[in-house]
Amino acid sequence: MATIGFVGLGNMGGGMAANLAKAGHDVRAFDLAQAALDRAKAAGCLPVSSAAEAAADAEFIVTMLPAGTHVRAVYESEIFAAAPATALLLDCSTIDVASAKAVGGAASAKGLAMVDAPVSGGIAAANAGTLTFMVGGSAEHFARAEPILSQMGKAVIHAGPIGSGQAAKIANNMLLGATMVATCEAFVLAQKLGLDPQTFFDISSKASGQSWSMTSYCPVPGVGPETPADRDYEGGFATALMLKDLKLAVEAAQGVGASVPMGGHAESLYQAFANLGAGGKDFSAIIKLLDGSYKA
Ligand code: NAD
């Protein structure tokens, strides 16, 4: 079993650190919030008083932080100086590709091994240990990361060199945002043309309009498998997080000159929805913006 430093014990990191402790690792956990430290302690982690203390003597250091600014600050001000030369650094946060490459490059310049390993799957998957990890880093670093990430997830995929995990994550989530908007539009159109939503689902889920947003995450209550739509769009993947990922995708596209008109349009729609106060609602609730039924 390994000694693991874990920094960022929020909605996602809390469950992930708990799964590492459950697997028998010695997990030294740090978060700025006392409540998060208390939850980590109850889950079998050892709370410590700084990111540097979490990193000292660790074989693996995992971070699960809100955004690129937090990741840059925590690595540059604490982890790089405190981590043993033999440690593997794993950043599982969703951040901009430029920050992932910058932090990975800085680690490499200091002789430290690092991967970016953002996740697909929400809070329930983090708690259940069924996340999907998309990993950027060398083949050697991926091989070292894989056994640790497997204890928090059901799939661990090597995407390419450092930064590639973030690239895969935001390209995937841009596709998800665009297909969700398109799926919602199709249901609104079908219904206004007189089709029953269940009938449209039965047809489209077996026809060429089929997608994950349709068959696994249907935005219409009472249609398809149980989804956040059946719980008044509570839980699931928040509109604010989808908006964050779409912004990262559009920003990355601008940086490399990629044309992403559908992603850009999905970003504008999710921004408009968030502006109505719907940032906490599941992202499939955007159907209510399109059919005009959303009440702030
Ligand atoms: P969160 O806000 O619940 O947790 C972040 C935690 O980081 C907080 O507990 C905060 O106190 C802590 N933190 C911030 N700065 C810190 C610092 N300097 N030192 C130590 N701790 C610090 O966020 P979350 O939902 O757990 O998301 C974490 C990451 O995972 C984000 O990048 C997010 O985009 C990504 N993600 C989230 C989901 C989801 O469904 N929530 C799904 C996939 C990916």
Short mmCIF file of C-alpha atoms and ligand atoms in Angstrom, two decimals:
data_model
loop_
_atom_site.label_atom_id
_atom_site.label_comp_id
_atom_site.label_asym_id
_atom_site.label_seq_id
_atom_site.Cartn_x
_atom_site.Cartn_y
_atom_site.Cartn_z
CA MET A 1 0.00 0.00 0.00
CA ALA A 2 1.17 3.52 -0.77
CA THR A 3 1.43 6.85 0.99
CA ILE A 4 -0.77 9.28 -0.95
CA GLY A 5 -1.13 13.04 -0.51
CA PHE A 6 -4.60 14.28 -1.55
CA VAL A 7 -5.39 18.01 -1.98
CA GLY A 8 -8.96 19.21 -2.67
CA LEU A 9 -11.61 17.22 -0.80
CA GLY A 10 -14.76 18.79 -2.28
CA ASN A 11 -17.74 17.14 -3.95
CA MET A 12 -15.47 15.00 -6.12
CA GLY A 13 -12.20 14.79 -4.18
CA GLY A 14 -13.93 13.78 -0.95
CA GLY A 15 -15.25 10.53 -2.44
CA MET A 16 -12.05 9.85 -4.38
CA ALA A 17 -9.83 10.21 -1.29
CA ALA A 18 -12.25 8.02 0.66
CA ASN A 19 -11.93 5.26 -1.96
CA LEU A 20 -8.13 5.37 -1.74
CA ALA A 21 -8.34 5.07 2.06
CA LYS A 22 -10.85 2.21 1.70
CA ALA A 23 -8.37 0.43 -0.60
CA GLY A 24 -5.87 0.49 2.30
CA HIS A 25 -3.63 3.41 1.33
CA ASP A 26 -2.25 5.88 3.85
CA VAL A 27 -4.02 9.04 2.63
CA ARG A 28 -2.84 12.44 3.92
CA ALA A 29 -5.64 14.77 3.02
CA PHE A 30 -5.77 18.56 2.82
CA ASP A 31 -8.48 21.08 1.97
CA LEU A 32 -8.96 24.75 2.90
CA ALA A 33 -12.41 23.89 4.33
CA GLN A 34 -12.58 22.35 7.80
CA ALA A 35 -15.84 20.51 6.98
CA ALA A 36 -14.09 18.74 4.09
CA LEU A 37 -11.21 17.74 6.39
CA ASP A 38 -13.70 16.37 8.94
CA ARG A 39 -15.44 14.28 6.25
CA ALA A 40 -12.08 12.94 5.04
CA LYS A 41 -11.14 11.96 8.59
CA ALA A 42 -14.44 10.11 9.03
CA ALA A 43 -13.67 8.28 5.76
CA GLY A 44 -10.32 7.01 7.05
CA CYS A 45 -7.90 9.68 5.76
CA LEU A 46 -5.37 11.52 7.92
CA PRO A 47 -6.16 15.26 7.82
CA VAL A 48 -3.05 17.47 7.52
CA SER A 49 -2.64 21.24 7.74
CA SER A 50 -1.24 22.18 4.30
CA ALA A 51 -0.74 20.94 0.75
CA ALA A 52 3.00 20.82 1.49
CA GLU A 53 2.39 18.51 4.45
CA ALA A 54 0.18 16.27 2.28
CA ALA A 55 2.96 16.07 -0.33
CA ALA A 56 5.92 15.47 2.00
CA ASP A 57 7.04 11.79 1.92
CA ALA A 58 4.18 10.85 -0.44
CA GLU A 59 4.65 8.34 -3.28
CA PHE A 60 1.64 9.77 -5.12
CA ILE A 61 0.12 13.28 -4.84
CA VAL A 62 -3.42 13.72 -6.18
CA THR A 63 -5.07 17.13 -6.63
CA MET A 64 -8.80 17.74 -7.28
CA LEU A 65 -9.19 21.53 -7.37
CA PRO A 66 -11.70 23.94 -8.93
CA ALA A 67 -9.71 25.53 -11.79
CA GLY A 68 -6.33 26.24 -13.41
CA THR A 69 -5.51 29.16 -11.11
CA HIS A 70 -5.85 26.93 -8.02
CA VAL A 71 -3.79 24.15 -9.61
CA ARG A 72 -0.97 26.50 -10.66
CA ALA A 73 -0.90 28.13 -7.20
CA VAL A 74 -0.93 24.89 -5.17
CA TYR A 75 1.79 23.20 -7.25
CA GLU A 76 4.01 26.26 -7.61
CA SER A 77 3.76 27.48 -4.02
CA GLU A 78 3.72 24.16 -2.14
CA ILE A 79 3.77 20.81 -3.90
CA PHE A 80 6.85 21.25 -6.12
CA ALA A 81 9.00 22.20 -3.13
CA ALA A 82 7.64 19.52 -0.78
CA ALA A 83 7.24 16.47 -3.05
CA PRO A 84 9.93 13.78 -2.91
CA ALA A 85 11.89 13.46 -6.19
CA THR A 86 10.42 9.95 -6.66
CA ALA A 87 6.76 11.01 -6.30
CA LEU A 88 4.20 10.87 -9.11
CA LEU A 89 1.95 13.95 -9.30
CA LEU A 90 -1.61 13.43 -10.58
CA ASP A 91 -3.85 16.41 -11.25
CA CYS A 92 -7.45 15.19 -11.67
CA SER A 93 -9.06 18.67 -11.78
CA THR A 94 -10.69 19.92 -14.99
CA ILE A 95 -8.55 22.88 -16.05
CA ASP A 96 -7.48 24.74 -19.19
CA VAL A 97 -5.07 22.91 -21.46
CA ALA A 98 -2.52 25.77 -21.23
CA SER A 99 -2.33 25.49 -17.41
CA ALA A 100 -2.07 21.68 -17.59
CA LYS A 101 0.86 21.97 -20.00
CA ALA A 102 2.49 24.76 -17.98
CA VAL A 103 2.28 22.89 -14.66
CA GLY A 104 3.37 19.61 -16.32
CA GLY A 105 6.31 21.41 -17.94
CA ALA A 106 7.32 23.00 -14.64
CA ALA A 107 7.18 19.58 -12.94
CA SER A 108 9.34 18.08 -15.66
CA ALA A 109 11.87 20.95 -15.36
CA LYS A 110 12.18 20.11 -11.67
CA GLY A 111 12.67 16.40 -12.45
CA LEU A 112 9.22 15.44 -11.12
CA ALA A 113 6.87 12.99 -12.82
CA MET A 114 3.37 14.28 -13.57
CA VAL A 115 0.16 13.34 -15.38
CA ASP A 116 -3.05 15.28 -16.00
CA ALA A 117 -5.97 12.92 -15.32
CA PRO A 118 -9.35 14.69 -15.48
CA VAL A 119 -12.48 12.61 -14.97
CA SER A 120 -15.78 11.86 -16.61
CA GLY A 121 -18.58 11.00 -14.19
CA GLY A 122 -20.08 13.11 -11.44
CA ILE A 123 -20.27 13.03 -7.65
CA ALA A 124 -22.06 9.66 -7.56
CA ALA A 125 -19.30 8.08 -9.68
CA ALA A 126 -16.62 9.69 -7.48
CA ASN A 127 -18.26 8.18 -4.38
CA ALA A 128 -18.79 4.78 -6.02
CA GLY A 129 -15.28 4.61 -7.51
CA THR A 130 -16.63 4.36 -11.06
CA LEU A 131 -15.05 7.43 -12.69
CA THR A 132 -13.43 7.38 -16.15
CA PHE A 133 -9.94 8.92 -16.18
CA MET A 134 -8.42 10.49 -19.33
CA VAL A 135 -4.70 10.64 -18.77
CA GLY A 136 -2.03 12.86 -20.32
CA GLY A 137 1.63 12.03 -19.73
CA SER A 138 4.42 9.73 -20.87
CA ALA A 139 3.80 5.98 -21.23
CA GLU A 140 6.02 5.39 -18.20
CA HIS A 141 4.13 7.87 -16.03
CA PHE A 142 0.79 6.48 -17.24
CA ALA A 143 1.89 2.97 -16.21
CA ARG A 144 2.66 4.26 -12.70
CA ALA A 145 -0.62 6.22 -12.46
CA GLU A 146 -2.92 3.48 -13.74
CA PRO A 147 -3.05 1.23 -10.61
CA ILE A 148 -3.86 4.22 -8.34
CA LEU A 149 -6.46 5.72 -10.66
CA SER A 150 -8.09 2.27 -11.08
CA GLN A 151 -8.93 2.33 -7.40
CA MET A 152 -11.08 5.43 -7.98
CA GLY A 153 -12.53 4.51 -11.37
CA LYS A 154 -13.83 1.92 -13.79
CA ALA A 155 -11.77 3.03 -16.79
CA VAL A 156 -8.32 4.62 -17.12
CA ILE A 157 -7.37 5.65 -20.67
CA HIS A 158 -4.06 7.01 -21.91
CA ALA A 159 -4.86 10.02 -24.13
CA GLY A 160 -1.30 11.09 -25.10
CA PRO A 161 1.39 13.45 -23.74
CA ILE A 162 0.86 15.90 -20.85
CA GLY A 163 -2.23 18.07 -21.44
CA SER A 164 -3.95 15.42 -23.58
CA GLY A 165 -6.22 14.32 -20.73
CA GLN A 166 -7.63 17.86 -20.51
CA ALA A 167 -7.93 18.05 -24.30
CA ALA A 168 -9.94 14.80 -24.36
CA LYS A 169 -12.12 15.91 -21.46
CA ILE A 170 -13.13 19.29 -22.92
CA ALA A 171 -13.61 17.95 -26.46
CA ASN A 172 -15.87 15.20 -25.05
CA ASN A 173 -17.85 17.61 -22.88
CA MET A 174 -18.25 20.08 -25.74
CA LEU A 175 -19.77 17.23 -27.74
CA LEU A 176 -22.01 16.36 -24.78
CA GLY A 177 -23.18 19.98 -24.36
CA ALA A 178 -23.98 20.32 -28.07
CA THR A 179 -25.79 16.95 -28.29
CA MET A 180 -27.82 17.73 -25.17
CA VAL A 181 -28.99 21.05 -26.63
CA ALA A 182 -29.80 19.34 -29.95
CA THR A 183 -31.67 16.52 -28.17
CA CYS A 184 -33.72 19.04 -26.19
CA GLU A 185 -34.52 21.00 -29.36
CA ALA A 186 -35.68 17.82 -31.09
CA PHE A 187 -38.04 16.94 -28.21
CA VAL A 188 -39.47 20.49 -28.17
CA LEU A 189 -40.00 20.44 -31.95
CA ALA A 190 -41.51 16.92 -31.95
CA GLN A 191 -43.92 17.84 -29.18
CA LYS A 192 -45.01 21.10 -30.87
CA LEU A 193 -45.62 19.07 -34.04
CA GLY A 194 -47.98 16.86 -32.05
CA LEU A 195 -45.78 13.84 -31.20
CA ASP A 196 -45.94 12.21 -27.78
CA PRO A 197 -42.40 12.47 -26.17
CA GLN A 198 -42.38 8.72 -25.38
CA THR A 199 -43.20 7.91 -29.01
CA PHE A 200 -40.46 10.25 -30.23
CA PHE A 201 -38.01 8.60 -27.80
CA ASP A 202 -39.00 5.10 -29.00
CA ILE A 203 -38.33 6.15 -32.59
CA SER A 204 -35.26 8.39 -32.24
CA SER A 205 -33.46 6.15 -29.74
CA LYS A 206 -33.48 3.44 -32.43
CA ALA A 207 -32.91 5.77 -35.38
CA SER A 208 -30.07 7.94 -36.61
CA GLY A 209 -30.70 10.73 -34.06
CA GLN A 210 -29.67 8.42 -31.22
CA SER A 211 -27.03 9.69 -28.77
CA TRP A 212 -26.05 9.26 -25.11
CA SER A 213 -28.04 12.43 -24.32
CA MET A 214 -31.12 10.71 -25.76
CA THR A 215 -30.85 7.12 -24.55
CA SER A 216 -28.93 7.37 -21.26
CA TYR A 217 -29.71 10.90 -20.06
CA CYS A 218 -33.08 11.76 -21.57
CA PRO A 219 -34.02 15.39 -20.69
CA VAL A 220 -37.79 14.66 -20.59
CA PRO A 221 -39.28 13.43 -17.26
CA GLY A 222 -40.81 9.96 -17.35
CA VAL A 223 -39.15 9.03 -20.65
CA GLY A 224 -36.22 6.59 -20.97
CA PRO A 225 -34.18 5.43 -17.96
CA GLU A 226 -34.34 7.36 -14.69
CA THR A 227 -32.36 10.61 -15.04
CA PRO A 228 -32.14 14.00 -13.24
CA ALA A 229 -35.20 15.04 -15.33
CA ASP A 230 -37.20 12.69 -13.08
CA ARG A 231 -35.96 14.57 -10.00
CA ASP A 232 -36.85 18.08 -11.19
CA TYR A 233 -33.32 18.31 -12.64
CA GLU A 234 -31.65 18.13 -9.22
CA GLY A 235 -28.32 16.27 -8.80
CA GLY A 236 -26.48 15.08 -11.91
CA PHE A 237 -24.06 17.42 -13.73
CA ALA A 238 -24.68 21.08 -12.91
CA THR A 239 -25.29 23.65 -15.64
CA ALA A 240 -22.49 25.78 -14.10
CA LEU A 241 -19.99 22.92 -14.59
CA MET A 242 -21.13 22.31 -18.18
CA LEU A 243 -20.71 26.03 -18.81
CA LYS A 244 -17.21 25.92 -17.30
CA ASP A 245 -16.22 23.04 -19.62
CA LEU A 246 -17.72 24.72 -22.70
CA LYS A 247 -15.79 27.91 -21.91
CA LEU A 248 -12.58 25.86 -21.60
CA ALA A 249 -13.30 24.15 -24.93
CA VAL A 250 -14.04 27.38 -26.81
CA GLU A 251 -10.98 29.08 -25.28
CA ALA A 252 -8.78 26.11 -26.25
CA ALA A 253 -10.27 26.13 -29.77
CA GLN A 254 -9.42 29.82 -30.15
CA GLY A 255 -5.87 29.07 -29.04
CA VAL A 256 -5.32 26.52 -31.80
CA GLY A 257 -7.56 28.02 -34.51
CA ALA A 258 -10.15 25.20 -34.42
CA SER A 259 -13.63 26.07 -35.69
CA VAL A 260 -16.25 25.09 -33.08
CA PRO A 261 -19.48 26.95 -33.99
CA MET A 262 -21.75 24.35 -32.31
CA GLY A 263 -19.64 24.40 -29.14
CA GLY A 264 -19.72 28.21 -29.14
CA HIS A 265 -23.48 28.26 -29.56
CA ALA A 266 -23.93 25.69 -26.77
CA GLU A 267 -21.77 27.92 -24.55
CA SER A 268 -24.00 30.97 -25.25
CA LEU A 269 -27.16 28.97 -24.46
CA TYR A 270 -25.75 27.58 -21.20
CA GLN A 271 -24.56 31.10 -20.28
CA ALA A 272 -28.07 32.45 -20.88
CA PHE A 273 -29.53 29.63 -18.78
CA ALA A 274 -27.03 30.21 -15.94
CA ASN A 275 -27.86 33.94 -16.07
CA LEU A 276 -31.46 33.02 -15.21
CA GLY A 277 -30.20 31.46 -11.96
CA ALA A 278 -30.22 27.85 -13.23
CA GLY A 279 -26.48 27.19 -12.62
CA GLY A 280 -27.27 24.58 -9.95
CA LYS A 281 -29.76 22.65 -12.09
CA ASP A 282 -28.69 19.58 -14.04
CA PHE A 283 -27.52 20.55 -17.54
CA SER A 284 -30.40 18.63 -19.19
CA ALA A 285 -32.77 21.25 -17.68
CA ILE A 286 -31.80 23.46 -20.63
CA ILE A 287 -34.90 21.97 -22.28
CA LYS A 288 -36.84 24.41 -20.08
CA LEU A 289 -34.99 27.36 -21.61
CA LEU A 290 -35.85 26.06 -25.09
CA ASP A 291 -39.55 25.36 -24.42
CA GLY A 292 -39.91 28.59 -22.42
CA SER A 293 -41.08 26.85 -19.22
CA TYR A 294 -38.13 27.77 -16.94
CA LYS A 295 -39.18 29.80 -13.90
CA ALA A 296 -36.28 31.51 -12.11
P1 NAD B 1 -15.65 21.58 -5.19
O1 NAD B 1 -15.72 23.05 -5.25
O2 NAD B 1 -16.74 20.82 -4.51
O3 NAD B 1 -14.25 21.13 -4.50
C1 NAD B 1 -13.04 21.80 -4.64
C2 NAD B 1 -12.35 21.77 -3.30
O4 NAD B 1 -11.05 22.34 -3.44
C3 NAD B 1 -13.07 22.56 -2.22
O5 NAD B 1 -13.35 21.72 -1.11
C4 NAD B 1 -12.09 23.69 -1.88
O6 NAD B 1 -12.12 24.06 -0.49
C5 NAD B 1 -10.77 23.04 -2.25
N1 NAD B 1 -9.69 24.00 -2.50
C6 NAD B 1 -9.71 25.12 -3.26
N2 NAD B 1 -8.49 25.71 -3.23
C7 NAD B 1 -7.70 24.94 -2.45
C8 NAD B 1 -6.35 25.03 -2.03
N3 NAD B 1 -5.56 26.05 -2.40
N4 NAD B 1 -5.87 24.07 -1.21
C9 NAD B 1 -6.66 23.06 -0.82
N5 NAD B 1 -7.96 22.91 -1.17
C10 NAD B 1 -8.46 23.86 -1.98
O7 NAD B 1 -15.47 21.08 -6.70
P2 NAD B 1 -15.73 19.60 -7.27
O8 NAD B 1 -17.13 19.49 -7.75
O9 NAD B 1 -15.17 18.61 -6.31
O10 NAD B 1 -14.83 19.66 -8.60
C11 NAD B 1 -13.41 19.52 -8.54
C12 NAD B 1 -12.90 19.43 -9.96
O11 NAD B 1 -13.51 18.31 -10.61
C13 NAD B 1 -13.23 20.65 -10.81
O12 NAD B 1 -12.13 20.94 -11.63
C14 NAD B 1 -14.43 20.21 -11.62
O13 NAD B 1 -14.56 20.89 -12.86
C15 NAD B 1 -14.11 18.74 -11.82
N6 NAD B 1 -15.29 17.87 -12.07
C16 NAD B 1 -16.42 18.00 -11.30
C17 NAD B 1 -17.50 17.16 -11.56
C18 NAD B 1 -18.77 17.27 -10.72
O14 NAD B 1 -19.78 16.66 -11.10
N7 NAD B 1 -18.76 17.97 -9.59
C19 NAD B 1 -17.43 16.20 -12.57
C20 NAD B 1 -16.25 16.07 -13.31
C21 NAD B 1 -15.17 16.91 -13.04
#
